[in-house]
Amino acid sequence: MRASPIPPLVLASASPRRLDLLRQVGLEPAIIDPADIDETPGTGELPRAYALRMARAKLAVVRERHAGALVLAADSVVVCGRRILPKTEEEAEARDCLARLSGRRHRVLGGVAAAGPDGRVRTRLVETIVRFKRLEAAEIDAYLATGEWQGKAGGYAIQGRAAAFVAFLSGSYSNVVGLPLFETVALLKVALP
């Protein structure tokens, strides 16, 4: 009896970090097809529900374009208290995020969704706890000058210079970078025929 052929992997993300992380574990997407969706949190939407909704929504859009493929989608959400921090586009927004995170513990939620050729959607939610040291104004200014914060949830990239801000981390480091690898690989294995 012959095993079913492995369908092509489609990554529903334009994030170079997610692509790098997949390559780190030997996975090379055949297609990169980002989903363009509205990422505005719903009124009163809780962070865990939001992270999973975003991953599922991205998956749904891309899955329609690639029937028979193995599709992977993910979303990273930085949460301070119960507040979902934005993917920062403006420097003032990033400054506000860093000021909120300074000296505090926060959560990074990674919503991951995958669907194989059978169309069944499988999801995982991964939570990582991160605590920043107390940041001085000069440290925030210097970080903002790097531009690493642009388009990043919570206004920082842990794999860059913001690594110097991290006093404590509990959970998946790769989740904070953009994709929880252990859980993603397990999810993809289950989604295969």
Short mmCIF file of C-alpha atoms in Angstrom, two decimals:
data_model
loop_
_atom_site.label_atom_id
_atom_site.label_comp_id
_atom_site.label_asym_id
_atom_site.label_seq_id
_atom_site.Cartn_x
_atom_site.Cartn_y
_atom_site.Cartn_z
CA MET A 1 0.00 0.00 0.00
CA ARG A 2 1.37 3.38 -1.03
CA ALA A 3 1.12 6.41 1.26
CA SER A 4 -0.73 9.47 0.00
CA PRO A 5 1.50 12.09 -1.57
CA ILE A 6 2.26 15.06 0.67
CA PRO A 7 0.30 18.08 -0.55
CA PRO A 8 2.11 21.38 -1.10
CA LEU A 9 2.47 23.59 1.96
CA VAL A 10 0.94 27.05 1.58
CA LEU A 11 1.94 29.70 4.11
CA ALA A 12 -0.83 32.28 4.59
CA SER A 13 1.58 34.98 5.78
CA ALA A 14 3.92 37.60 4.38
CA SER A 15 6.05 37.51 7.55
CA PRO A 16 9.70 36.78 6.77
CA ARG A 17 10.09 35.64 10.39
CA ARG A 18 7.45 32.93 9.99
CA LEU A 19 9.14 31.74 6.81
CA ASP A 20 12.54 31.67 8.53
CA LEU A 21 11.11 29.73 11.47
CA LEU A 22 9.55 27.12 9.18
CA ARG A 23 12.84 26.73 7.34
CA GLN A 24 14.61 26.31 10.68
CA VAL A 25 12.67 23.05 11.19
CA GLY A 26 13.09 21.90 7.58
CA LEU A 27 9.74 23.03 6.18
CA GLU A 28 9.74 24.94 2.90
CA PRO A 29 6.38 26.32 1.76
CA ALA A 30 5.66 25.73 -1.92
CA ILE A 31 3.57 28.91 -1.96
CA ILE A 32 3.48 32.05 0.16
CA ASP A 33 0.05 33.66 -0.12
CA PRO A 34 -0.76 36.25 2.56
CA ALA A 35 -4.39 36.86 3.47
CA ASP A 36 -5.59 40.44 3.43
CA ILE A 37 -8.18 40.61 6.21
CA ASP A 38 -9.48 43.21 8.63
CA GLU A 39 -7.49 42.69 11.83
CA THR A 40 -9.53 45.02 14.02
CA PRO A 41 -10.47 43.41 17.34
CA GLY A 42 -14.21 43.17 17.92
CA THR A 43 -15.80 45.25 20.64
CA GLY A 44 -15.17 43.44 23.91
CA GLU A 45 -13.34 40.60 22.14
CA LEU A 46 -10.99 38.81 24.48
CA PRO A 47 -7.35 38.33 23.39
CA ARG A 48 -7.42 34.51 23.20
CA ALA A 49 -10.55 34.51 21.04
CA TYR A 50 -9.07 37.27 18.87
CA ALA A 51 -5.80 35.38 18.23
CA LEU A 52 -7.67 32.26 17.14
CA ARG A 53 -10.19 34.23 15.06
CA MET A 54 -7.38 35.95 13.17
CA ALA A 55 -5.60 32.66 12.41
CA ARG A 56 -8.85 31.02 11.27
CA ALA A 57 -9.84 34.03 9.13
CA LYS A 58 -6.48 34.07 7.36
CA LEU A 59 -6.72 30.32 6.81
CA ALA A 60 -10.23 30.57 5.36
CA VAL A 61 -9.25 33.20 2.79
CA VAL A 62 -6.14 31.38 1.58
CA ARG A 63 -7.66 27.89 1.69
CA GLU A 64 -10.27 28.93 -0.87
CA ARG A 65 -7.47 29.79 -3.31
CA HIS A 66 -5.53 26.53 -2.82
CA ALA A 67 -7.82 23.51 -2.82
CA GLY A 68 -6.01 20.27 -2.00
CA ALA A 69 -3.06 22.02 -0.34
CA LEU A 70 -1.88 21.96 3.25
CA VAL A 71 -2.49 25.54 4.39
CA LEU A 72 -0.94 27.14 7.47
CA ALA A 73 -1.97 30.48 8.98
CA ALA A 74 -0.93 32.21 12.19
CA ASP A 75 -1.32 35.40 14.14
CA SER A 76 0.66 36.85 17.04
CA VAL A 77 -1.05 38.99 19.65
CA VAL A 78 0.73 40.93 22.40
CA VAL A 79 -1.46 41.47 25.45
CA CYS A 80 -0.75 43.81 28.35
CA GLY A 81 -3.34 43.22 31.07
CA ARG A 82 -6.46 42.58 29.00
CA ARG A 83 -5.48 45.08 26.34
CA ILE A 84 -4.51 43.87 22.86
CA LEU A 85 -1.56 45.95 21.72
CA PRO A 86 -1.50 46.97 18.05
CA LYS A 87 0.82 45.97 15.23
CA THR A 88 2.61 49.30 15.27
CA GLU A 89 2.80 51.40 12.13
CA GLU A 90 3.53 54.80 13.68
CA GLU A 91 6.45 55.65 15.97
CA ALA A 92 4.15 57.22 18.58
CA GLU A 93 2.16 53.97 18.69
CA ALA A 94 5.35 51.94 19.21
CA ARG A 95 6.54 54.35 21.91
CA ASP A 96 3.22 53.93 23.74
CA CYS A 97 3.48 50.12 23.54
CA LEU A 98 7.04 50.08 24.87
CA ALA A 99 6.10 52.45 27.71
CA ARG A 100 3.21 50.12 28.65
CA LEU A 101 5.47 47.05 28.57
CA SER A 102 8.30 48.69 30.53
CA GLY A 103 8.89 46.85 33.81
CA ARG A 104 5.81 44.70 33.26
CA ARG A 105 4.85 41.19 32.44
CA HIS A 106 2.85 40.62 29.27
CA ARG A 107 1.55 37.69 27.23
CA VAL A 108 2.19 36.79 23.63
CA LEU A 109 -0.59 34.67 22.19
CA GLY A 110 0.09 32.69 19.04
CA GLY A 111 -2.98 31.54 17.16
CA VAL A 112 -2.16 28.82 14.61
CA ALA A 113 -4.59 27.23 12.13
CA ALA A 114 -3.99 24.52 9.55
CA ALA A 115 -6.16 22.64 7.09
CA GLY A 116 -5.19 19.69 4.93
CA PRO A 117 -6.80 18.39 1.76
CA ASP A 118 -9.72 17.00 3.81
CA GLY A 119 -10.69 20.60 4.61
CA ARG A 120 -10.83 20.02 8.36
CA VAL A 121 -9.55 23.04 10.27
CA ARG A 122 -7.28 22.40 13.23
CA THR A 123 -6.15 25.15 15.61
CA ARG A 124 -3.80 25.72 18.52
CA LEU A 125 -3.35 28.64 20.87
CA VAL A 126 0.06 29.08 22.49
CA GLU A 127 0.78 31.50 25.33
CA THR A 128 4.20 32.82 26.25
CA ILE A 129 4.85 35.09 29.23
CA VAL A 130 7.45 37.83 28.79
CA ARG A 131 8.63 40.42 31.30
CA PHE A 132 10.52 43.50 30.21
CA LYS A 133 12.98 45.29 32.44
CA ARG A 134 12.13 48.88 33.29
CA LEU A 135 13.02 50.86 30.18
CA GLU A 136 14.65 54.26 30.31
CA ALA A 137 13.48 56.92 27.87
CA ALA A 138 16.88 56.83 26.11
CA GLU A 139 16.55 53.05 25.59
CA ILE A 140 13.11 53.48 24.03
CA ASP A 141 14.41 56.29 21.79
CA ALA A 142 17.38 54.18 20.67
CA TYR A 143 15.13 51.20 19.92
CA LEU A 144 12.66 53.31 17.96
CA ALA A 145 15.55 54.65 15.86
CA THR A 146 16.26 51.08 14.65
CA GLY A 147 12.88 50.78 12.92
CA GLU A 148 12.58 47.17 14.11
CA TRP A 149 9.22 48.01 15.69
CA GLN A 150 7.47 48.67 12.37
CA GLY A 151 4.59 46.30 11.79
CA LYS A 152 5.34 44.33 14.95
CA ALA A 153 2.68 43.32 17.46
CA GLY A 154 3.36 45.24 20.66
CA GLY A 155 5.97 47.40 18.93
CA TYR A 156 8.98 45.12 19.33
CA ALA A 157 10.93 42.30 17.70
CA ILE A 158 12.39 39.93 20.31
CA GLN A 159 14.78 38.45 17.75
CA GLY A 160 16.37 41.89 17.34
CA ARG A 161 17.60 44.54 19.71
CA ALA A 162 14.54 44.24 21.95
CA ALA A 163 16.05 40.98 23.21
CA ALA A 164 18.03 43.19 25.62
CA PHE A 165 14.73 44.26 27.24
CA VAL A 166 13.64 40.73 28.19
CA ALA A 167 14.21 39.98 31.87
CA PHE A 168 12.10 36.80 31.88
CA LEU A 169 10.42 34.49 29.39
CA SER A 170 8.30 31.44 30.10
CA GLY A 171 7.04 29.33 27.21
CA SER A 172 7.84 29.26 23.53
CA TYR A 173 10.47 31.74 22.35
CA SER A 174 9.57 31.06 18.70
CA ASN A 175 5.97 32.01 19.53
CA VAL A 176 7.17 35.51 20.44
CA VAL A 177 9.16 35.68 17.18
CA GLY A 178 6.00 34.80 15.25
CA LEU A 179 5.28 31.06 15.13
CA PRO A 180 5.29 28.44 17.91
CA LEU A 181 7.35 25.77 16.17
CA PHE A 182 6.66 22.72 18.34
CA GLU A 183 2.89 23.20 18.17
CA THR A 184 2.94 24.13 14.48
CA VAL A 185 4.85 21.02 13.44
CA ALA A 186 2.49 18.85 15.49
CA LEU A 187 -0.53 20.57 13.95
CA LEU A 188 0.77 20.07 10.40
CA LYS A 189 1.39 16.37 11.04
CA VAL A 190 -2.22 15.91 12.18
CA ALA A 191 -3.53 17.83 9.15
CA LEU A 192 -1.77 15.53 6.67
CA PRO A 193 -3.79 12.71 5.12
#
